[in-house]
PDB file of C-alpha atoms and ligand atoms in Angstrom:
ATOM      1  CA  UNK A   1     -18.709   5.568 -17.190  1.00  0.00           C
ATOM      2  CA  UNK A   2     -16.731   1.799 -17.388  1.00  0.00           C
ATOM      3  CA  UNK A   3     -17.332  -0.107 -14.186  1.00  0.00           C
ATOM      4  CA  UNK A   4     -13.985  -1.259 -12.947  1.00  0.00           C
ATOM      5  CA  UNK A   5     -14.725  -0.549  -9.731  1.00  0.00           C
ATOM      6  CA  UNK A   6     -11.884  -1.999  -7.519  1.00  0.00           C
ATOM      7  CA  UNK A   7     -13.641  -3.623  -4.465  1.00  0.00           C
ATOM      8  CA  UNK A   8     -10.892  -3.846  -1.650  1.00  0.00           C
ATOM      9  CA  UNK A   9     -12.683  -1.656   1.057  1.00  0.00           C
ATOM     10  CA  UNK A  10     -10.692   0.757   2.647  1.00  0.00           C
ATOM     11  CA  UNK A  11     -10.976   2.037   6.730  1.00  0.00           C
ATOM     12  CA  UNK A  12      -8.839   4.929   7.405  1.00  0.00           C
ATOM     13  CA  UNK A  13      -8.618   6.110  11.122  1.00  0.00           C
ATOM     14  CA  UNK A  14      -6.821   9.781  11.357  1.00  0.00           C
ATOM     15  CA  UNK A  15      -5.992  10.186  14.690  1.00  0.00           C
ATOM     16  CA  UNK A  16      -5.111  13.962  14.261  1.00  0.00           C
ATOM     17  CA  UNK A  17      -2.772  15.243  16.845  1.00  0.00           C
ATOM     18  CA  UNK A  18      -3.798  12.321  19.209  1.00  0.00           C
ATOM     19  CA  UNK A  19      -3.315  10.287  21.430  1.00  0.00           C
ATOM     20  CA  UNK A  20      -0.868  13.381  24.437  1.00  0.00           C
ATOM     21  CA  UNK A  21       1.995   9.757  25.048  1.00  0.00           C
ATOM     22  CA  UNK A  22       3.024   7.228  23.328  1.00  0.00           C
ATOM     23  CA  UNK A  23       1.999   4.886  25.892  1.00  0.00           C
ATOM     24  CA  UNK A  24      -1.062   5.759  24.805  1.00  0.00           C
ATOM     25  CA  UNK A  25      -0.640   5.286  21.188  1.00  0.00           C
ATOM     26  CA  UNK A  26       0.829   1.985  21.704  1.00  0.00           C
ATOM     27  CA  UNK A  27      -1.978   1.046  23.771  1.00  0.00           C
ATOM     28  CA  UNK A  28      -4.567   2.285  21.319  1.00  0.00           C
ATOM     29  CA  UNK A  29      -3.068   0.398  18.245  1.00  0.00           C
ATOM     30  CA  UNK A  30      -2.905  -2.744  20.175  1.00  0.00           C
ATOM     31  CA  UNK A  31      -6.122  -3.041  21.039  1.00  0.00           C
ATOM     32  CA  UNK A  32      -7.282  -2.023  17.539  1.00  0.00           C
ATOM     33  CA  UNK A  33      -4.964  -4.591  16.309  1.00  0.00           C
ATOM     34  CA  UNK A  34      -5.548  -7.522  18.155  1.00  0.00           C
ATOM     35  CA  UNK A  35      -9.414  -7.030  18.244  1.00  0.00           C
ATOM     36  CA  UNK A  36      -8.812  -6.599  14.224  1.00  0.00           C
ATOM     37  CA  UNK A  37      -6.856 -10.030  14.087  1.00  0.00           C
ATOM     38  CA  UNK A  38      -9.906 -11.894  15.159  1.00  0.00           C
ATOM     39  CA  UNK A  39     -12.464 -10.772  12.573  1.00  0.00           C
ATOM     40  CA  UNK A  40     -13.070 -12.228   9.522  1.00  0.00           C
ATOM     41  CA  UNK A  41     -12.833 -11.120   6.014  1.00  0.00           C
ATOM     42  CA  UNK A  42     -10.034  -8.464   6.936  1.00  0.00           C
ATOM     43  CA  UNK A  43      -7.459  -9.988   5.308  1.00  0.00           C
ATOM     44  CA  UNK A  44      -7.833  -9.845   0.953  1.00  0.00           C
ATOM     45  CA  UNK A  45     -11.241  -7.519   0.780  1.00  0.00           C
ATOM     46  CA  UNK A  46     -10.215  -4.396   3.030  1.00  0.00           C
ATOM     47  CA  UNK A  47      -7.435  -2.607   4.202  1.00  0.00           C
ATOM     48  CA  UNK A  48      -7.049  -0.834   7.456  1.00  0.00           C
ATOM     49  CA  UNK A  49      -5.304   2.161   8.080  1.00  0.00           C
ATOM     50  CA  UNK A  50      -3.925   4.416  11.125  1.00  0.00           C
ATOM     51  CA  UNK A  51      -2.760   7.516  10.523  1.00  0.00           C
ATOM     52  CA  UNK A  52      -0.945   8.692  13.740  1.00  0.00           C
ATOM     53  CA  UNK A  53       0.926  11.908  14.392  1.00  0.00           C
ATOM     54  CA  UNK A  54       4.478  11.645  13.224  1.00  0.00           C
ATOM     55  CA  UNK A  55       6.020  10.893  16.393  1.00  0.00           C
ATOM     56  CA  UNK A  56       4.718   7.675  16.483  1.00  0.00           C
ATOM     57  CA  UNK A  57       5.073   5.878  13.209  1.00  0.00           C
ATOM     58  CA  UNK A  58       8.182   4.540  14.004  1.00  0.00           C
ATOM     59  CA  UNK A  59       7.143   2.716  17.414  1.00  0.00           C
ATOM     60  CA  UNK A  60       3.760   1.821  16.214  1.00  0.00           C
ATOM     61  CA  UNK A  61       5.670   0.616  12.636  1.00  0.00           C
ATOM     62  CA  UNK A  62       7.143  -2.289  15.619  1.00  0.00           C
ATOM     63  CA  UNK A  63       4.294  -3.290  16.797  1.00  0.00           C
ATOM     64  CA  UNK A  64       3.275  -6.989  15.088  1.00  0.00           C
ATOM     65  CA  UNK A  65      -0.090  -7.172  12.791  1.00  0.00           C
ATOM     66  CA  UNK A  66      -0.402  -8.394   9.329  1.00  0.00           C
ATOM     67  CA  UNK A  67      -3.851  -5.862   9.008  1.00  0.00           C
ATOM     68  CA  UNK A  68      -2.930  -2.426   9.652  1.00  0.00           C
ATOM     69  CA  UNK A  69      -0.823  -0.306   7.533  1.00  0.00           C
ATOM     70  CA  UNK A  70       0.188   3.056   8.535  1.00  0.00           C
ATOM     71  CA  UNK A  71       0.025   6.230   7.258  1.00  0.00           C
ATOM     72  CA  UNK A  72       0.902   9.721   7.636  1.00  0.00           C
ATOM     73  CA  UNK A  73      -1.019  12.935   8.109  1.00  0.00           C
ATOM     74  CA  UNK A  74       1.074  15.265   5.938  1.00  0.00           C
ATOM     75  CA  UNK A  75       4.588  14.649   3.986  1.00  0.00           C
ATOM     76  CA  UNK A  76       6.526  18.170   2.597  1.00  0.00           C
ATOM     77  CA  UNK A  77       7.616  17.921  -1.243  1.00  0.00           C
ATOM     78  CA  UNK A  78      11.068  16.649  -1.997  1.00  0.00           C
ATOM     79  CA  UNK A  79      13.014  14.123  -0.147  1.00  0.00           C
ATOM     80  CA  UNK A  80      15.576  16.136   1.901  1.00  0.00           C
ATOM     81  CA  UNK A  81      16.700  20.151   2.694  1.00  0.00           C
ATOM     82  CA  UNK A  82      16.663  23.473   4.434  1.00  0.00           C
ATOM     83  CA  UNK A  83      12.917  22.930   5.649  1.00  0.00           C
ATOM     84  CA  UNK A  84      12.903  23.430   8.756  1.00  0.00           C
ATOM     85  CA  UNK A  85      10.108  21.351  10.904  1.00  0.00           C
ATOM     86  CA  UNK A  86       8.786  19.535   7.454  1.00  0.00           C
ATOM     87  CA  UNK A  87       8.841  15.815   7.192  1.00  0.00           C
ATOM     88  CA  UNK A  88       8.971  14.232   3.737  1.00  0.00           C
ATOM     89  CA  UNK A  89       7.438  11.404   1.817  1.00  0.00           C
ATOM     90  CA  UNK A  90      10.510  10.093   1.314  1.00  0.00           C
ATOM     91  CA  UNK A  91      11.257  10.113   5.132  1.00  0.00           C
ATOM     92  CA  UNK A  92       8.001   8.590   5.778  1.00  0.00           C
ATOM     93  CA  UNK A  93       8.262   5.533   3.686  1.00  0.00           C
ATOM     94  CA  UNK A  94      11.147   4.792   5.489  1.00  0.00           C
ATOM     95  CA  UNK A  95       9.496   4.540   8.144  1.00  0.00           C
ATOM     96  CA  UNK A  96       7.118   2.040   6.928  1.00  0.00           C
ATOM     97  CA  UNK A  97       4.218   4.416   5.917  1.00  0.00           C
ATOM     98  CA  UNK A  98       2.296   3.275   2.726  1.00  0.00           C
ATOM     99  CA  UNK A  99      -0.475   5.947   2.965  1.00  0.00           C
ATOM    100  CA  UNK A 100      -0.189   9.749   3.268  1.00  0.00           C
ATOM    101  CA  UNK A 101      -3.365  11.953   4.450  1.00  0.00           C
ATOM    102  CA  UNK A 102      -3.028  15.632   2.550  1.00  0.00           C
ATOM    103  CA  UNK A 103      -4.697  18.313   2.003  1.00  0.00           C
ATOM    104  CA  UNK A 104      -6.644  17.757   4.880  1.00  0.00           C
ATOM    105  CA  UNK A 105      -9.108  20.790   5.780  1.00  0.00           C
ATOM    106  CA  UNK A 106      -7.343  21.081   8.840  1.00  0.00           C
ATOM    107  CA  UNK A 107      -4.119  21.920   7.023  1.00  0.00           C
ATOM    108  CA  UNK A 108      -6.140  24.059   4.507  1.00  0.00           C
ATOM    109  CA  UNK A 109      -7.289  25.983   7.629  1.00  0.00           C
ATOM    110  CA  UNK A 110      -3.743  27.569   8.175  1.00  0.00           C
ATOM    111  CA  UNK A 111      -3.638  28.811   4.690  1.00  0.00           C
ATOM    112  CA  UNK A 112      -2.632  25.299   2.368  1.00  0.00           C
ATOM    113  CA  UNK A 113      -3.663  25.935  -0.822  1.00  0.00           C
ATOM    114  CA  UNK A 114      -4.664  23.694  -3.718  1.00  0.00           C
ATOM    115  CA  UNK A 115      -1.241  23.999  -5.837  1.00  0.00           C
ATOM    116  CA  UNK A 116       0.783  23.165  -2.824  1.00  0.00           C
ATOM    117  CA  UNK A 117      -1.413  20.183  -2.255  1.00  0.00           C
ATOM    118  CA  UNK A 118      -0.888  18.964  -5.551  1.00  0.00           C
ATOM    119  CA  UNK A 119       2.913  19.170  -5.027  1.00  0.00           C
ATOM    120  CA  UNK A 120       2.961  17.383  -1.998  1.00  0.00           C
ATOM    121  CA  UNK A 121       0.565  14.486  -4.248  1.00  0.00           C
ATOM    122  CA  UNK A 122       2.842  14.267  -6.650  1.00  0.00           C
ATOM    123  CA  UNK A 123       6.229  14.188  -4.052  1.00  0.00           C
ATOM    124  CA  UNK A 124       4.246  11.594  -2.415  1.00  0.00           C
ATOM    125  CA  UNK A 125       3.613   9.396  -5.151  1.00  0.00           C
ATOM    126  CA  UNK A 126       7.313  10.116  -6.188  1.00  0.00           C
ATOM    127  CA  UNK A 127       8.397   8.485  -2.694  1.00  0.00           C
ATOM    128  CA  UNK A 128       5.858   5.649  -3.016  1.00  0.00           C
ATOM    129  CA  UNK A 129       3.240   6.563  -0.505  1.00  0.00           C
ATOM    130  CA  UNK A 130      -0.148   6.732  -1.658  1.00  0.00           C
ATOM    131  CA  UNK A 131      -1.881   9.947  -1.325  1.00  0.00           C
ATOM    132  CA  UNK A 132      -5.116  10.665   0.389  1.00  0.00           C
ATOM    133  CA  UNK A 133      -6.445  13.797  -0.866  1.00  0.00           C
ATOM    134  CA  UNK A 134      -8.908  15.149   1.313  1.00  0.00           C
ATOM    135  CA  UNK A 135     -11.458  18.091  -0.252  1.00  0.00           C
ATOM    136  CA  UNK A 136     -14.851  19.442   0.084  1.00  0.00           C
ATOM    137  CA  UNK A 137     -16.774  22.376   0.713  1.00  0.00           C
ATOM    138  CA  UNK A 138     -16.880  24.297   3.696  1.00  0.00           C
ATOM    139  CA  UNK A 139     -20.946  24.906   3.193  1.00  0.00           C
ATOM    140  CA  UNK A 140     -23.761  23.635   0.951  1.00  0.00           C
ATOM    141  CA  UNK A 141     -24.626  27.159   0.106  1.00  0.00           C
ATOM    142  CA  UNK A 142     -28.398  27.328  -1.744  1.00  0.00           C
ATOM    143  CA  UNK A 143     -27.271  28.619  -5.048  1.00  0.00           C
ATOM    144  CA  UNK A 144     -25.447  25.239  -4.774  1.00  0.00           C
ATOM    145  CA  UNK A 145     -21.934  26.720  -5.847  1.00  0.00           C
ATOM    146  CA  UNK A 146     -20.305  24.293  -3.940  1.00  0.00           C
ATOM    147  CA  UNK A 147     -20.297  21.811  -6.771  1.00  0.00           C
ATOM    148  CA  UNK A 148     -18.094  24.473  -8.704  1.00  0.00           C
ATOM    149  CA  UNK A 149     -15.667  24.466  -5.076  1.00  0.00           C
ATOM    150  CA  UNK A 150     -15.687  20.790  -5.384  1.00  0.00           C
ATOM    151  CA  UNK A 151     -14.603  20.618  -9.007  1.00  0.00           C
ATOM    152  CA  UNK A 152     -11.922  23.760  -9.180  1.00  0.00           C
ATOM    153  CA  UNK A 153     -10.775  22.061  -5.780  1.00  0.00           C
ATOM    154  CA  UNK A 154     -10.297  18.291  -7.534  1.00  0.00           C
ATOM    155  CA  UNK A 155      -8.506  19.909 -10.421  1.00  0.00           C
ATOM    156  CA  UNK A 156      -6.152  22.155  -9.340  1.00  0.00           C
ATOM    157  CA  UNK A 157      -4.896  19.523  -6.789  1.00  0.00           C
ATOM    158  CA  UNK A 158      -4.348  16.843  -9.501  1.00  0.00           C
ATOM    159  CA  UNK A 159      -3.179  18.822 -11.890  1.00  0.00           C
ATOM    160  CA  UNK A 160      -0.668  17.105 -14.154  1.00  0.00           C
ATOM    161  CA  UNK A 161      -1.277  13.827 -12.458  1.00  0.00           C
ATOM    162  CA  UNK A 162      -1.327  11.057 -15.579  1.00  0.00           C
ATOM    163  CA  UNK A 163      -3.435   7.883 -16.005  1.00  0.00           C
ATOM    164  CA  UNK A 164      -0.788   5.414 -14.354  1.00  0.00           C
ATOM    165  CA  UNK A 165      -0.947   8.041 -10.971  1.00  0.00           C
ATOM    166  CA  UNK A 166      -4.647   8.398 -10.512  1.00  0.00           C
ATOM    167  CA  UNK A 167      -5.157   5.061  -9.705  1.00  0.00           C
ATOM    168  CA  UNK A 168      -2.940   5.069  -7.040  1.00  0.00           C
ATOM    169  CA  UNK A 169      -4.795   8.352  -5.387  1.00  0.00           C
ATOM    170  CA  UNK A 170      -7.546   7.692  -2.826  1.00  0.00           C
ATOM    171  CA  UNK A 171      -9.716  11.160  -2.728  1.00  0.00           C
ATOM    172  CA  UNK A 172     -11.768  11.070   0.836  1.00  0.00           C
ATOM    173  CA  UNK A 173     -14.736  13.531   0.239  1.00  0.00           C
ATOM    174  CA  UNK A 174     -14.484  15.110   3.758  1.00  0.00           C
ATOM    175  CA  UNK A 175     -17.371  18.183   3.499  1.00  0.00           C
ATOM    176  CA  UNK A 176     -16.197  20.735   6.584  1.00  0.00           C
ATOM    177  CA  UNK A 177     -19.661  21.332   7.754  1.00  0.00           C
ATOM    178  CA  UNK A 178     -19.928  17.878   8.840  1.00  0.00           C
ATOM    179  CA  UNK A 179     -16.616  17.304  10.691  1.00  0.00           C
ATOM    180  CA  UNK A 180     -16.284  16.917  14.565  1.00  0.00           C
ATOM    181  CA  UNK A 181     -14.274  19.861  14.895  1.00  0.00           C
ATOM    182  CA  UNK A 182     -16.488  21.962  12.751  1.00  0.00           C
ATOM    183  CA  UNK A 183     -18.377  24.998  15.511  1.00  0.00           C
ATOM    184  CA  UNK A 184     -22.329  24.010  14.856  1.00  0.00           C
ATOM    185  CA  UNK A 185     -21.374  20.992  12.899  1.00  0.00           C
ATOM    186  CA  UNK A 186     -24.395  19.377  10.775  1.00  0.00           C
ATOM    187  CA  UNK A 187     -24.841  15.566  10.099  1.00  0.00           C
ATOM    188  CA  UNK A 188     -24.505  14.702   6.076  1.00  0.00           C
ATOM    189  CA  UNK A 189     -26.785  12.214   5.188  1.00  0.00           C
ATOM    190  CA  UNK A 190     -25.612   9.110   2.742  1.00  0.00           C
ATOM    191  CA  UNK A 191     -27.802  10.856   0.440  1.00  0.00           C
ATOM    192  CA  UNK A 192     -25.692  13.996   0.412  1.00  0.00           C
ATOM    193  CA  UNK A 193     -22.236  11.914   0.427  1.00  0.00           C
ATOM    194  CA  UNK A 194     -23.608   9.711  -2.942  1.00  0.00           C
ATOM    195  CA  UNK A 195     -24.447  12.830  -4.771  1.00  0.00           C
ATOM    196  CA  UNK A 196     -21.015  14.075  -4.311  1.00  0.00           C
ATOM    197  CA  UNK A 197     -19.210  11.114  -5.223  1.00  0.00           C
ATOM    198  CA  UNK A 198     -20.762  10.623  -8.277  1.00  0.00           C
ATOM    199  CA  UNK A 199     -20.294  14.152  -9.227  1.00  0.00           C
ATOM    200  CA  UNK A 200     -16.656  13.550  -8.279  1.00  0.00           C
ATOM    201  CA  UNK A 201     -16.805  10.339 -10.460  1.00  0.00           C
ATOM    202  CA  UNK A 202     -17.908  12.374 -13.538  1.00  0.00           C
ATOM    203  CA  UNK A 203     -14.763  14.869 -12.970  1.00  0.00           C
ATOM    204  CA  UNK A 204     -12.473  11.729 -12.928  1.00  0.00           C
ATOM    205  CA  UNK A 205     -13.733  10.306 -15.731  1.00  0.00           C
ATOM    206  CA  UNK A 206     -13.660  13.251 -17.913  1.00  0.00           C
ATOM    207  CA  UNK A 207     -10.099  14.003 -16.835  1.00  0.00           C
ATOM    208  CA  UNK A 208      -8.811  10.124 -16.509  1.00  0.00           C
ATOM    209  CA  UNK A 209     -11.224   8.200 -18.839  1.00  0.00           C
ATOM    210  CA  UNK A 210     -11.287   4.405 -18.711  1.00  0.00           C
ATOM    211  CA  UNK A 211      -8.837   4.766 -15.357  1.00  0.00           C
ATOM    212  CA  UNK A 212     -10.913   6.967 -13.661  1.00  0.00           C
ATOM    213  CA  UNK A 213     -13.240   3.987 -11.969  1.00  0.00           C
ATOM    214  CA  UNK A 214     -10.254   2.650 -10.209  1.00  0.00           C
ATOM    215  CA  UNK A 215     -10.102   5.436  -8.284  1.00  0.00           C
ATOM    216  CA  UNK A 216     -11.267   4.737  -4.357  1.00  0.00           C
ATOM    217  CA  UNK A 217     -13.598   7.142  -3.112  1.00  0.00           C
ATOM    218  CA  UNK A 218     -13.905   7.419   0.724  1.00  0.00           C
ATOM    219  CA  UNK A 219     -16.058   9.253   3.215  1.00  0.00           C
ATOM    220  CA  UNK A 220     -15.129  11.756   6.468  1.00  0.00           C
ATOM    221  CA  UNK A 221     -16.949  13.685   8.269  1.00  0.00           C
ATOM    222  CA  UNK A 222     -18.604  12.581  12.211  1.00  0.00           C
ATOM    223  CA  UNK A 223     -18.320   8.849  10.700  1.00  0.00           C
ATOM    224  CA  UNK A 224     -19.277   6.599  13.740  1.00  0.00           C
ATOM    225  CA  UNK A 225     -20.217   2.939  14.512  1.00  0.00           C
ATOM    226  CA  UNK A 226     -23.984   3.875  13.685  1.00  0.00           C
ATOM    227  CA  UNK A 227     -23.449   5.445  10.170  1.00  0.00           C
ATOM    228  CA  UNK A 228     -20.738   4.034   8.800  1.00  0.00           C
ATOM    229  CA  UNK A 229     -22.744   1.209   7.447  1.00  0.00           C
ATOM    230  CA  UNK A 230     -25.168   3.663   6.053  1.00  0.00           C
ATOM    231  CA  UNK A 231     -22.445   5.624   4.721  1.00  0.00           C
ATOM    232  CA  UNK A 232     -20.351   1.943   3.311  1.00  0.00           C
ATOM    233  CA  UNK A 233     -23.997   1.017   1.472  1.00  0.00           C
ATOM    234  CA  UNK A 234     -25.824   3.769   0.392  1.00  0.00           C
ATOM    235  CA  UNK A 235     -23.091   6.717   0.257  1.00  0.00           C
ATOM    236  CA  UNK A 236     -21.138   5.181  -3.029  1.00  0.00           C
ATOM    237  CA  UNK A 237     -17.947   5.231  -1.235  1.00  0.00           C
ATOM    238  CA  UNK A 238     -15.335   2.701  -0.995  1.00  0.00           C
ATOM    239  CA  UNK A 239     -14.262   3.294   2.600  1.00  0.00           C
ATOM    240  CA  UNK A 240     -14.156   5.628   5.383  1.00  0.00           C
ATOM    241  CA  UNK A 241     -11.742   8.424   6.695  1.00  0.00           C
ATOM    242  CA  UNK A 242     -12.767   7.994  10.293  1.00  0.00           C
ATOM    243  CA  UNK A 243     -11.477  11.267  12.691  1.00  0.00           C
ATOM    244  CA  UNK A 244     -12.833  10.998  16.176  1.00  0.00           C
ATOM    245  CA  UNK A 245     -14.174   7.649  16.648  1.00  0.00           C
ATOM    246  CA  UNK A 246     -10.635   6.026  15.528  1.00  0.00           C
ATOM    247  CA  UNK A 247      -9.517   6.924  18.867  1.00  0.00           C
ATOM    248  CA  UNK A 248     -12.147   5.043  20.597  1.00  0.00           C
ATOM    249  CA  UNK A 249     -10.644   1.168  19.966  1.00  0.00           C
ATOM    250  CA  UNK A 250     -14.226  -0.577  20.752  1.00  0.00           C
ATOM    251  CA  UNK A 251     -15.813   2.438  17.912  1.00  0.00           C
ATOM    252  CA  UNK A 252     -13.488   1.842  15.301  1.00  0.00           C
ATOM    253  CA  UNK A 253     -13.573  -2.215  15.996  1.00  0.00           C
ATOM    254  CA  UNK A 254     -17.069  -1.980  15.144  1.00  0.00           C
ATOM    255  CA  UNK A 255     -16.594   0.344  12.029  1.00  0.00           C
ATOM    256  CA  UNK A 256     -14.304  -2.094  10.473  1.00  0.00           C
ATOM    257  CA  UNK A 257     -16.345  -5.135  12.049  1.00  0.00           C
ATOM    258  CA  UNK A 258     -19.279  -3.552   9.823  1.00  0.00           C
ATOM    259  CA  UNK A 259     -17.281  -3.171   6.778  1.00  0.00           C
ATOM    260  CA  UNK A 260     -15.791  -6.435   7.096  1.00  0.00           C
ATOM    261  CA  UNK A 261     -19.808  -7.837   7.231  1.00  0.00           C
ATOM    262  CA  UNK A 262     -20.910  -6.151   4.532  1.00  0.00           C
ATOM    263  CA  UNK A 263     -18.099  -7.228   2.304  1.00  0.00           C
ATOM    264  CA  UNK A 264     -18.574 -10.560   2.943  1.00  0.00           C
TER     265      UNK A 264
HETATM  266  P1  13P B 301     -14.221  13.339  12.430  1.00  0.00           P
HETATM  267  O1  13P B 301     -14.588  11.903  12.165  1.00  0.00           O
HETATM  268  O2  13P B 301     -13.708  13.578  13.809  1.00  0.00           O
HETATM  269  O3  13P B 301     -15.319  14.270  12.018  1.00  0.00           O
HETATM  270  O4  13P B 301     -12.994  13.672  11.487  1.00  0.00           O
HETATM  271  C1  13P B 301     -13.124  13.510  10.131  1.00  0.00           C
HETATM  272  C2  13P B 301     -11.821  13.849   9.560  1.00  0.00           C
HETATM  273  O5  13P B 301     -11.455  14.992   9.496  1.00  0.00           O
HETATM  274  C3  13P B 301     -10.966  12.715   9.155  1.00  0.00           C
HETATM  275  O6  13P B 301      -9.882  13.130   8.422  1.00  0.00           O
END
């Protein structure tokens, strides 16, 4: 596999449908933001993230810091039309997204399937957002068929997606039975994160050759300010997709306060 490994870390926070007011939101990014201006190494070697919910790209968009992008948490295909309560890429880069979360398990949940998410990838790139394609496996079943999940999954949702595209994905290997939300959630170990992504490596690389080690790799899944270091150093990932602890300002300082450290 060639090692062109980009190295610009990347912390996502997905605040979900979060924060109830905007007051709140506001209040939440600014803190993030300003605690964010004072640590070192931020600026060239890592990008930070915040996904809100729709509502609040625009006012958060205002809000003045040179080291958090925003992004989105779904975009529909095409740019404009009889859709009713969709929001597009196209929509969303106006209002100064650069990043859009999809296929997100949570959107899978209600019945999103894998050809739909690789419409909304493409429509995405299309508009100029980069697409975060969330996957994984809803169990580590003993037979271990979740590899073949993991694969068909990867696939189908870049499906037609050419060399000059792929690089511009990020995939954030979220496993289900691991996430906050998830009823008698487990804990995945760096170990079990590591052996994904370099099975998810091998896919790329057969599909995307020389390309394929471009590609950022993240984690999600109960990431908090005592694993994600764990997860950053031993998990082969190349960021986090943080859920639940992004809405804690002090938490997700310290995420991005330990990727910051160990970029150094
Ligand atoms: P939690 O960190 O709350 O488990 O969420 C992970 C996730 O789904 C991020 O997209």
């Amino acid at each position: 596999m060639p090692n062109n490994k980009v190295a610009t870390k990347i912390i996502f926070g997905n605040w979900k449908m979060n924060p109830l007011t905007l007051k709140e939101a506001e209040k939440l990014f600014s803190l993030v933001a300003k605690n964010v201006s004072q640590i070192k190494n931020t600026d060239k070697k890592m990008e930070i993230v915040i996904c809100p919910p729709f509502i609040y790209l625009e006012a958060l968009s205002k809000i003045r810091t040179s080291k958090i992008k925003l992004g989105a948490q779904d975009a529909f295909p095409g740019d404009v039309g009889a859709f009713t309560g969709e929001v597009s890429g196209e929509m969303l880069s106006g209002l100064g997204a650069k990043y859009v979360i999809l296929g997100h398990s949570e959107k899978r949940a209600g019945g999103e399937t894998n050809n739909e998410v690789n419409k909304k990838i493409k429509s995405a790139l299309a508009a100029g957002l980069r697409p975060v394609l969330c996957m994984g496996e809803g169990v580590r079943d003993p037979e271990h068929n979740y590899f073949n999940f993991v694969k068909t999954e990867l696939e189908e949702c870049l499906n037609g997606l050419n060399k000059n595209l792929i690089s511009k994905v990020i995939i954030a290997y979220e496993p289900i039975w691991a996430i906050s939300s998830t009823q008698n959630r487990k804990d995945a170990t760096p170990a079990d994160c590591l052996e994904m992504v370099i099975f998810i490596r091998k896919i790329l690389s057969d599909k995307f050759r020389d390309v394929a080690g471009g590609v950022r790799i993240v984690y999600g899944g109960s990431v908090n300010e005592k694993d994600a270091g764990d997860f950053l150093q031993k998990g082969g990932v190349d960021g986090l997709l943080v859920g639940k602890a992004s809405l804690d300002a002090k938490k997700f300082v310290e995420i991005i306060k330990i990727c910051a450290t160990l970029n150094k």
